Coordinates of C-alpha atoms in Angstrom, one line a residue:
M1 CA 234.3 1.2 86.7
T2 CA 235.5 3.3 84.0
S3 CA 238.0 1.7 81.6
Q4 CA 239.9 -1.7 81.6
T5 CA 238.7 -4.9 83.1
P6 CA 240.5 -7.5 85.1
T7 CA 239.6 -11.2 85.1
S8 CA 236.9 -12.6 87.0
R9 CA 236.8 -16.0 88.9
P10 CA 233.9 -17.6 90.5
K11 CA 233.3 -16.7 94.2
A12 CA 234.2 -19.5 96.5
A13 CA 230.5 -20.3 97.1
D14 CA 230.0 -20.7 93.3
I15 CA 232.9 -22.8 92.4
S16 CA 230.4 -25.7 91.4
K17 CA 228.2 -23.5 89.5
D18 CA 226.6 -24.6 86.1
S19 CA 229.3 -23.9 83.5
S20 CA 226.8 -22.9 81.0
T21 CA 226.3 -19.5 82.9
V22 CA 228.5 -16.9 81.1
E23 CA 230.5 -14.8 83.5
T24 CA 233.1 -12.2 82.8
S25 CA 236.3 -14.5 83.2
A26 CA 238.8 -11.6 83.1
L27 CA 237.6 -9.6 86.1
N28 CA 239.9 -10.2 89.0
R29 CA 243.6 -9.9 88.1
Q30 CA 243.2 -7.2 90.8
M31 CA 240.3 -8.1 93.3
L32 CA 239.3 -7.7 97.0
A33 CA 237.4 -10.2 98.7
I34 CA 234.6 -9.3 101.3
L35 CA 233.7 -12.0 103.8
D36 CA 230.1 -11.4 104.7
F37 CA 229.0 -11.6 108.3
G38 CA 225.4 -10.6 107.7
S39 CA 225.9 -6.9 107.5
Q40 CA 223.3 -5.0 105.7
Y41 CA 226.2 -3.0 104.3
S42 CA 228.2 -5.8 102.8
E43 CA 227.0 -4.9 99.2
L44 CA 227.8 -1.3 99.9
I45 CA 231.4 -2.1 100.8
A46 CA 231.8 -4.0 97.4
R47 CA 230.4 -0.9 95.6
R48 CA 232.6 1.5 97.4
I49 CA 235.7 -0.6 96.4
R50 CA 234.5 -0.9 92.7
E51 CA 234.2 3.0 92.7
T52 CA 238.0 3.1 93.2
E53 CA 238.1 1.0 89.9
V54 CA 239.2 -2.3 91.6
Y55 CA 237.1 -5.4 91.4
S56 CA 235.4 -6.8 94.5
E57 CA 233.2 -9.8 95.5
V58 CA 231.1 -10.5 98.5
L59 CA 231.8 -14.1 99.7
S60 CA 230.5 -16.2 102.6
Y61 CA 232.3 -15.8 105.8
R62 CA 232.7 -19.7 105.6
T63 CA 235.1 -19.3 102.7
T64 CA 238.2 -21.1 103.5
A65 CA 241.8 -19.8 103.5
E66 CA 242.5 -22.5 100.7
Q67 CA 239.6 -21.1 98.6
L68 CA 240.7 -17.6 99.1
Q69 CA 244.3 -18.7 98.0
Q70 CA 242.7 -19.9 94.8
L71 CA 240.9 -16.5 94.2
N72 CA 244.2 -14.8 95.1
P73 CA 242.8 -11.6 96.3
K74 CA 244.9 -8.3 96.9
G75 CA 243.1 -7.7 100.0
I76 CA 240.4 -9.1 102.4
I77 CA 237.6 -7.2 104.2
L78 CA 235.7 -8.6 107.1
S79 CA 232.3 -7.1 107.1
G80 CA 230.1 -6.0 110.0
G81 CA 227.4 -8.0 111.3
P82 CA 224.5 -8.3 114.0
S83 CA 226.2 -10.8 116.3
S84 CA 228.6 -10.4 119.0
V85 CA 232.0 -12.2 118.9
Y86 CA 231.6 -13.5 122.4
D87 CA 228.1 -15.1 121.6
R88 CA 227.9 -19.0 121.4
G89 CA 227.9 -19.9 117.9
A90 CA 229.0 -16.5 116.5
P91 CA 230.0 -16.7 113.0
A92 CA 233.8 -16.8 112.6
C93 CA 236.3 -16.8 109.5
D94 CA 238.8 -19.5 109.0
P95 CA 241.8 -18.6 111.3
E96 CA 244.3 -19.7 108.6
I97 CA 243.3 -16.5 106.8
W98 CA 245.7 -14.6 109.1
N99 CA 248.7 -16.7 107.9
L100 CA 248.0 -16.0 104.2
G101 CA 250.3 -12.9 104.1
I102 CA 247.2 -10.9 102.6
P103 CA 246.2 -7.4 104.1
V104 CA 243.0 -7.5 105.9
L105 CA 240.6 -4.8 107.0
G106 CA 238.0 -5.6 109.8
V107 CA 234.8 -3.3 109.8
C108 CA 232.9 -3.2 112.9
Y109 CA 232.1 -6.8 113.8
G110 CA 235.0 -7.8 111.5
M111 CA 237.5 -5.7 113.6
Q112 CA 236.2 -7.4 116.8
L113 CA 236.6 -10.8 115.2
M114 CA 240.0 -9.9 114.1
V115 CA 240.9 -8.8 117.8
K116 CA 239.4 -12.1 119.3
Q117 CA 241.0 -14.4 116.9
L118 CA 244.5 -12.9 117.3
G119 CA 244.4 -12.9 121.1
G120 CA 242.8 -9.7 122.1
Q121 CA 239.6 -9.1 124.1
V122 CA 236.1 -7.8 123.2
E123 CA 233.5 -7.0 125.8
R124 CA 230.0 -5.5 126.1
A125 CA 230.6 -1.6 126.1
E126 CA 229.4 0.4 129.0
R127 CA 228.1 2.7 126.5
G128 CA 227.2 1.8 123.0
E129 CA 227.9 4.2 120.2
Y130 CA 225.3 4.8 117.3
G131 CA 225.2 7.4 114.7
K132 CA 227.7 10.0 114.0
A133 CA 230.9 10.5 115.9
A134 CA 234.0 12.6 115.5
L135 CA 237.1 10.5 114.7
L136 CA 240.1 11.7 116.7
I137 CA 243.3 10.7 114.9
D138 CA 246.3 9.3 116.8
D139 CA 248.4 8.1 114.0
T140 CA 247.8 9.4 110.3
A141 CA 250.0 6.7 108.6
D142 CA 248.7 4.3 106.0
L143 CA 245.0 3.9 106.8
L144 CA 244.1 7.2 107.7
K145 CA 246.3 9.2 105.4
N146 CA 244.4 12.4 104.1
V147 CA 241.5 11.8 106.7
T148 CA 240.7 15.1 108.5
E149 CA 241.1 15.3 112.2
A150 CA 237.6 15.1 113.8
S151 CA 235.8 14.1 110.6
T152 CA 232.4 12.5 110.9
M153 CA 232.3 8.6 110.9
W154 CA 229.1 6.4 111.3
M155 CA 229.2 4.2 114.5
S156 CA 226.9 1.3 115.2
H157 CA 228.2 -1.0 118.0
G158 CA 227.4 -2.1 121.4
D159 CA 230.7 -4.0 121.9
S160 CA 234.2 -2.5 122.2
V161 CA 237.7 -3.7 122.3
T162 CA 239.2 -3.8 125.7
R163 CA 242.5 -5.4 125.0
L164 CA 244.5 -5.3 121.7
P165 CA 246.3 -8.3 120.3
E166 CA 250.1 -8.4 120.4
G167 CA 251.6 -6.2 117.8
F168 CA 248.5 -3.7 117.3
T169 CA 248.4 -0.1 118.0
V170 CA 245.6 2.5 118.1
L171 CA 245.2 4.7 115.1
A172 CA 242.1 6.7 116.2
H173 CA 239.6 7.1 119.0
T174 CA 236.3 8.8 119.6
E175 CA 234.8 10.3 122.7
N176 CA 233.2 6.9 123.7
T177 CA 235.5 4.4 121.9
P178 CA 239.3 4.3 122.8
Q179 CA 240.0 1.9 119.9
A180 CA 238.1 3.3 116.9
A181 CA 240.7 2.3 114.5
I182 CA 243.7 -0.2 115.1
A183 CA 246.5 -1.6 113.1
N184 CA 249.3 -4.1 113.1
P185 CA 251.2 -2.5 110.1
H186 CA 254.0 -5.1 109.9
K187 CA 251.4 -7.8 109.0
H188 CA 249.0 -5.4 107.2
F189 CA 246.1 -6.0 109.5
Y190 CA 243.6 -3.1 110.1
G191 CA 240.4 -2.6 112.1
V192 CA 237.8 0.2 112.3
Q193 CA 235.0 0.4 114.7
F194 CA 232.9 2.5 112.3
H195 CA 231.5 2.1 108.8
P196 CA 233.5 4.0 106.3
E197 CA 231.3 2.6 103.3
V198 CA 228.1 4.6 104.4
V199 CA 227.3 8.1 103.1
H200 CA 227.1 9.3 106.7
S201 CA 230.9 8.8 106.9
P202 CA 232.0 11.7 104.5
E203 CA 235.6 10.8 104.4
G204 CA 235.1 7.0 104.6
G205 CA 235.9 6.9 100.9
E206 CA 239.4 8.2 101.5
L207 CA 240.1 5.5 104.1
I208 CA 238.9 2.8 101.6
R209 CA 241.1 4.2 98.9
N210 CA 244.0 4.1 101.3
F211 CA 243.4 0.4 102.1
V212 CA 242.9 -0.3 98.3
Y213 CA 245.8 1.5 96.8
D214 CA 248.4 2.0 99.5
I215 CA 248.1 -1.1 101.5
C216 CA 246.8 -3.6 99.1
E217 CA 248.8 -2.0 96.3
C218 CA 246.0 -2.5 93.7
E219 CA 245.7 -0.8 90.4
P220 CA 242.7 0.7 88.9
T221 CA 241.7 -2.0 86.3
W222 CA 238.0 -2.4 86.8
T223 CA 236.6 -0.5 83.8
T224 CA 233.5 -0.3 81.7
E225 CA 235.0 -0.3 78.2
A226 CA 237.1 -3.3 78.9
F227 CA 234.2 -5.1 80.6
V228 CA 232.0 -4.6 77.4
E229 CA 234.8 -6.0 75.1
E230 CA 235.2 -9.0 77.4
A231 CA 231.6 -9.6 77.7
I232 CA 231.0 -9.6 74.0
R233 CA 234.1 -11.9 73.4
E234 CA 232.8 -14.4 75.9
V235 CA 229.1 -14.2 74.5
R236 CA 230.3 -14.9 71.0
A237 CA 232.5 -17.7 72.2
K238 CA 229.8 -19.4 74.2
V239 CA 226.9 -18.9 71.9
G240 CA 228.6 -19.6 68.5
N241 CA 225.8 -19.6 65.9
Q242 CA 222.9 -20.5 68.2
R243 CA 219.9 -18.6 69.1
V244 CA 219.3 -16.5 72.3
L245 CA 215.9 -15.5 73.8
L246 CA 215.8 -12.5 76.3
A247 CA 212.7 -11.4 78.2
L248 CA 212.5 -7.7 77.7
S249 CA 210.9 -5.5 80.3
G250 CA 212.0 -2.1 79.1
G251 CA 213.8 -1.5 82.4
V252 CA 217.6 -0.5 82.6
D253 CA 219.0 -4.1 83.2
S254 CA 217.1 -6.0 80.4
S255 CA 217.6 -3.1 78.1
T256 CA 221.2 -2.9 78.6
L257 CA 221.5 -6.6 78.1
A258 CA 219.5 -6.4 74.8
F259 CA 221.9 -3.8 73.4
L260 CA 224.9 -5.7 74.6
L261 CA 223.8 -9.1 73.2
H262 CA 222.7 -7.4 70.0
Q263 CA 226.2 -6.1 69.5
A264 CA 227.6 -9.5 70.2
I265 CA 225.4 -11.7 68.2
G266 CA 223.0 -9.5 66.0
D267 CA 219.9 -11.3 64.7
Q268 CA 220.6 -14.4 66.7
L269 CA 218.9 -12.6 69.5
T270 CA 215.2 -12.5 70.0
C271 CA 213.5 -10.4 72.7
M272 CA 210.2 -11.2 74.1
F273 CA 208.2 -8.4 75.6
I274 CA 205.3 -9.7 77.5
D275 CA 202.8 -7.0 78.4
Q276 CA 201.0 -8.3 81.6
G277 CA 198.7 -5.3 81.8
F278 CA 200.5 -3.6 84.7
M279 CA 202.8 -1.3 82.4
R280 CA 202.6 2.5 82.7
K281 CA 200.8 4.5 80.1
R282 CA 202.2 4.3 76.6
E283 CA 205.3 2.4 77.7
P284 CA 204.7 -0.7 75.6
E285 CA 204.4 1.3 72.5
R286 CA 207.5 3.4 73.2
L287 CA 209.6 0.2 73.9
I288 CA 208.6 -1.4 70.5
E289 CA 209.4 1.9 68.8
I290 CA 212.9 2.2 70.4
F291 CA 214.0 -1.4 70.1
D292 CA 212.3 -2.7 67.1
K293 CA 212.0 0.3 64.7
R294 CA 214.7 2.6 65.8
F295 CA 217.5 0.0 66.7
H296 CA 216.4 -3.0 64.6
I297 CA 216.5 -5.2 67.6
N298 CA 213.9 -8.2 67.0
V299 CA 211.1 -7.8 69.7
E300 CA 208.3 -10.1 69.8
Y301 CA 205.3 -8.3 71.5
I302 CA 203.0 -10.6 73.6
D303 CA 199.7 -8.9 74.9
A304 CA 198.7 -11.0 77.9
G305 CA 197.1 -8.4 80.1
A306 CA 193.7 -10.0 80.1
R307 CA 195.0 -13.4 81.6
F308 CA 197.1 -11.5 84.2
I309 CA 194.3 -9.3 85.4
E310 CA 192.0 -12.2 85.7
K311 CA 194.5 -14.1 88.0
M312 CA 194.5 -10.9 90.2
K313 CA 190.8 -11.2 91.1
G314 CA 190.3 -11.2 94.9
V315 CA 194.1 -11.2 95.6
T316 CA 195.3 -8.6 98.2
D317 CA 198.5 -9.9 99.8
P318 CA 201.5 -8.2 98.0
E319 CA 203.7 -11.3 98.2
E320 CA 200.9 -13.5 96.7
K321 CA 200.6 -11.0 94.0
R322 CA 204.3 -11.2 93.3
K323 CA 204.1 -15.0 93.3
I324 CA 201.1 -15.1 91.0
I325 CA 202.6 -12.7 88.4
G326 CA 206.0 -14.4 88.4
H327 CA 204.2 -17.8 87.9
E328 CA 202.0 -16.7 85.2
F329 CA 204.9 -14.8 83.5
I330 CA 206.9 -18.2 83.3
Q331 CA 203.7 -19.8 81.9
V332 CA 203.4 -17.3 79.1
F333 CA 207.2 -17.3 78.5
E334 CA 207.2 -21.0 78.1
E335 CA 204.2 -21.1 75.7
E336 CA 205.5 -18.4 73.6
S337 CA 209.1 -19.6 73.5
T338 CA 207.8 -22.9 72.2
R339 CA 205.9 -21.1 69.4
L340 CA 208.9 -18.9 68.6
G341 CA 211.7 -21.4 69.0
P342 CA 213.6 -23.3 69.3
F343 CA 216.3 -21.4 71.3
D344 CA 219.3 -22.7 72.8
Y345 CA 220.2 -20.0 75.4
L346 CA 218.0 -17.8 77.7
A347 CA 219.5 -14.5 78.6
Q348 CA 218.7 -13.0 81.9
G349 CA 219.6 -9.5 83.3
T350 CA 220.6 -10.9 86.7
L351 CA 222.7 -8.4 88.7
Y352 CA 225.2 -9.0 91.6
P353 CA 222.8 -8.0 94.5
D354 CA 220.4 -10.6 92.9
V355 CA 223.1 -13.2 93.1
I356 CA 224.1 -12.3 96.7
E357 CA 220.6 -12.0 98.2
S358 CA 219.1 -14.9 96.5
A359 CA 222.1 -17.3 97.4
D360 CA 222.2 -19.6 100.2
T361 CA 225.7 -18.7 101.1
N362 CA 224.8 -17.4 104.5
V363 CA 222.8 -20.4 105.6
D364 CA 224.6 -22.3 108.4
P365 CA 224.8 -25.9 107.1
Q366 CA 224.3 -27.4 110.6
T367 CA 221.6 -25.3 112.0
G368 CA 220.0 -24.0 108.8
E369 CA 219.8 -20.6 110.2
R370 CA 220.5 -17.6 107.9
V371 CA 223.0 -15.0 108.9
A372 CA 221.3 -12.3 106.8
V373 CA 217.6 -12.0 106.0
K374 CA 216.4 -12.1 102.5
I375 CA 213.8 -9.1 102.3
K376 CA 212.0 -9.9 99.0
S377 CA 211.8 -12.6 96.5
H378 CA 213.7 -11.9 93.4
H379 CA 212.4 -12.6 89.9
N380 CA 215.8 -13.2 88.1
V381 CA 217.5 -15.5 90.4
G382 CA 215.8 -18.7 91.8
G383 CA 212.4 -17.9 90.1
L384 CA 213.0 -20.3 87.1
P385 CA 211.3 -23.6 86.6
K386 CA 213.4 -26.8 87.5
D387 CA 213.0 -28.3 84.1
L388 CA 214.5 -25.2 82.3
R389 CA 215.0 -26.2 78.7
F390 CA 217.5 -23.6 78.0
K391 CA 221.1 -22.9 78.9
L392 CA 221.6 -19.8 80.9
I393 CA 223.6 -16.8 79.8
E394 CA 223.8 -13.8 82.4
P395 CA 226.6 -11.3 81.2
L396 CA 225.6 -8.8 83.8
R397 CA 225.6 -11.0 86.9
K398 CA 228.9 -9.5 88.3
L399 CA 227.5 -5.9 88.1
F400 CA 225.8 -3.5 90.5
K401 CA 222.9 -1.3 89.2
D402 CA 225.2 1.8 88.8
E403 CA 227.7 -0.3 86.9
V404 CA 225.0 -1.5 84.5
R405 CA 224.0 2.1 83.8
K406 CA 227.6 2.7 82.8
V407 CA 227.7 -0.3 80.5
G408 CA 224.3 1.0 79.0
R409 CA 225.9 4.2 78.0
A410 CA 228.8 2.4 76.6
V411 CA 226.7 0.1 74.3
N412 CA 224.7 3.2 73.1
L413 CA 221.4 2.7 75.0
P414 CA 219.4 5.8 74.9
D415 CA 220.0 8.2 77.9
D416 CA 216.2 8.3 78.9
I417 CA 216.4 4.4 79.4
V418 CA 219.7 4.6 81.1
R419 CA 218.5 7.2 83.6
R420 CA 214.9 5.7 83.9
H421 CA 213.6 5.6 87.4
P422 CA 213.5 2.0 88.8
F423 CA 210.1 0.3 88.2
P424 CA 209.1 -3.0 89.9
G425 CA 208.8 -6.1 87.8
P426 CA 205.1 -6.7 88.8
G427 CA 204.5 -3.0 87.8
L428 CA 201.4 -1.1 88.8
A429 CA 199.9 -4.4 90.4
I430 CA 202.0 -3.7 93.6
R431 CA 201.3 0.1 93.6
I432 CA 197.7 -0.6 93.9
L433 CA 197.1 -1.6 97.6
G434 CA 194.4 -4.4 97.9
E435 CA 192.8 -6.1 94.9
V436 CA 193.9 -5.0 91.4
T437 CA 190.9 -4.3 89.1
P438 CA 190.8 -2.8 85.7
E439 CA 189.1 0.3 87.1
R440 CA 191.8 0.9 89.6
L441 CA 194.5 0.2 87.1
R442 CA 192.9 2.8 84.9
I443 CA 192.8 5.4 87.6
L444 CA 196.5 4.8 88.7
R445 CA 197.9 4.6 85.2
E446 CA 196.4 8.1 84.4
A447 CA 197.6 9.5 87.6
D448 CA 201.2 8.1 87.2
Y449 CA 201.1 9.5 83.7
I450 CA 200.4 13.1 84.9
I451 CA 203.0 12.8 87.9
R452 CA 205.6 11.9 85.2
Q453 CA 204.6 14.6 82.9
E454 CA 204.6 17.3 85.7
I455 CA 208.0 16.4 87.0
R456 CA 209.6 16.3 83.4
R457 CA 207.8 19.7 82.7
S458 CA 209.5 21.1 85.8
D459 CA 212.8 19.7 84.7
S460 CA 213.1 17.8 87.9
Y461 CA 212.9 14.2 86.8
H462 CA 216.6 13.4 87.6
D463 CA 216.3 15.2 91.0
F464 CA 214.5 12.2 92.3
W465 CA 215.5 8.5 92.6
Q466 CA 211.8 7.4 92.1
A467 CA 208.6 9.4 91.5
F468 CA 205.3 7.6 91.5
G469 CA 201.7 7.4 92.7
V470 CA 200.0 4.6 94.8
L471 CA 196.4 4.0 95.0
L472 CA 194.8 3.2 98.1
P473 CA 191.8 0.9 98.4
V474 CA 189.8 3.4 100.4
R475 CA 187.6 6.3 99.6
S476 CA 187.0 9.7 101.1
V477 CA 184.4 12.5 100.8
G478 CA 185.2 15.5 98.6
V479 CA 183.5 18.4 96.9
M480 CA 184.0 19.1 93.3
G481 CA 181.8 21.9 91.9
D482 CA 178.7 21.8 93.9
Q483 CA 178.6 18.1 94.0
R484 CA 179.7 15.6 96.7
T485 CA 182.3 13.0 95.6
Y486 CA 183.2 9.7 97.1
A487 CA 186.5 8.7 95.5
Y488 CA 190.1 7.2 95.8
P489 CA 193.0 9.0 97.2
I490 CA 196.5 8.9 95.4
V491 CA 199.6 8.9 97.5
L492 CA 202.5 10.8 95.8
R493 CA 205.9 9.3 96.5
L494 CA 208.9 11.4 95.7
V495 CA 212.1 10.0 97.1
S496 CA 215.9 11.0 96.9
S497 CA 218.6 8.4 97.2
E498 CA 222.1 7.4 95.9
D499 CA 221.5 3.5 95.6
G500 CA 218.1 2.7 96.8
M501 CA 219.5 0.9 100.0
T502 CA 218.4 4.0 102.1
A503 CA 216.2 7.0 100.8
D504 CA 214.8 10.2 102.0
W505 CA 211.5 11.9 101.1
S506 CA 212.1 14.7 98.8
R507 CA 211.6 18.2 99.7
A508 CA 209.9 19.0 96.4
P509 CA 208.9 22.6 95.6
Y510 CA 205.2 23.4 96.6
E511 CA 204.6 24.6 93.1
L512 CA 205.3 21.1 91.8
L513 CA 203.2 19.3 94.5
E514 CA 200.4 21.8 93.7
S515 CA 200.5 21.2 90.0
I516 CA 200.5 17.5 90.3
S517 CA 197.7 17.5 92.9
N518 CA 195.5 20.0 90.7
R519 CA 196.0 18.0 87.5
V520 CA 195.4 14.5 89.2
V521 CA 192.2 15.6 90.9
N522 CA 190.8 17.5 87.9
E523 CA 191.8 15.0 85.1
V524 CA 191.5 11.7 86.6
D525 CA 188.0 10.4 87.2
G526 CA 187.7 8.5 90.4
V527 CA 190.3 10.6 92.4
N528 CA 189.5 13.5 94.8
R529 CA 192.5 13.7 97.1
V530 CA 196.3 13.6 96.7
V531 CA 198.5 13.1 99.9
Y532 CA 202.3 13.3 100.0
D533 CA 204.3 10.5 101.7
I534 CA 206.9 12.0 103.8
T535 CA 208.4 8.7 105.2
S536 CA 212.1 7.9 104.8
K537 CA 213.8 4.4 104.2
P538 CA 214.1 3.1 107.0
P539 CA 211.6 2.8 108.6
G540 CA 209.5 2.7 105.5
T541 CA 210.4 1.2 102.2
I542 CA 210.4 3.0 98.8
E543 CA 207.6 1.0 97.3
W544 CA 204.4 0.4 99.4
E545 CA 204.3 -3.2 98.7

């Protein structure tokens, strides 16, 4: 996403969506549709396509050929998935898709489904293939153009194609998989048994570009500047002279939205910043300074810390914490919006992953079973009260996080906010394991401040995806001076990642670890130990709760 924006249509599952929601209407003159069969990488496929400056959307595998015709995609990608195509009730796409005359790329499960529906055969492999494999190329035309012989591709399958459909040929194989890439070039049908979208497939991006540009004949029309122009036009047309309310958290999403809306409608925008008592040290003051005083964006500061902390008494379960904080936030928001109102629109920083993960597009209407599992509850989508008094406006709902950062730069959001590390909505409340108390908040807030100071001092802030401390609800014995101590440990979490979907613990310099440990233990009363978390994601998560 870098310069001119195509037109957007609602995805098939969203055609009946409330028309009060503002979407970018011009985003898919050039678009690719991804049919999701429950793969953990479906969003990643969409992002990789958008990196080629072509718009893409993730749709339910139940999207019909007729609905796809209405969307008029330049190409279709069938995602991977956890099922086997020969399982009873395995998800399948509308077979009429093969008669649309649109290029199709099947990835892993998607390739196997293509083979099965077009008359080939898929069976349980004698040897599954998981992890890195060298791709041995038989035909470099079209899909594998500029892909290096024996380049690494990421495999993850226990089934294999044992008979190709009529008209298909083998493009590449691996040591264990005779049909690692296949094609029917006359009908523009292609399949790969590996995952070109993951970072473990270094030349997978080249394959994706070949499909997007050479096979689907797309043009690079998905761009930041045109998105901003289109979004501003649509917001102005939708809002007119009415008032808009935005809940501002200080994070990248809501901050970008605030700057975008302020450019569109100026003083018709009111931002409400609710301080729930779980923010990091000095962040509320800094937010007011930047938005209200420096950029003259109207921000109403609501100090609600006492009532939130009171609600946390005795609560230890992380999901219960999230639910309580979310419910209380809505209560405060409704009270204050009544006081400050009336408002006609509520603006939300909903992003595309929120829409995908919070939607029910992958629930089988007959069995009620989900194809993909929702890992965490989201605050932006699905967390609103049923009797919402506002009309919704969500200009960012088609964007991924990296695209939001580009939009932030385009609307002159300060770089330190654009590049800010992700921070959870419930704040420090879910970085304190167990009960959240004023004393534990004080300890973690001070420790977190020192951690951020030290990584900035070492000029390594942007070397990490996230860097933070976690307070554990246990105490250990220590010695400080000649005195015995019995105090809390702080877990230091420094991770490296490209998108947060996977992450590795950072091999931080010993000098940095030492300076953080020394300062936290010496300066934060109540802490006598710092430990370093060396767990990657997976199997762990980035946050502890």
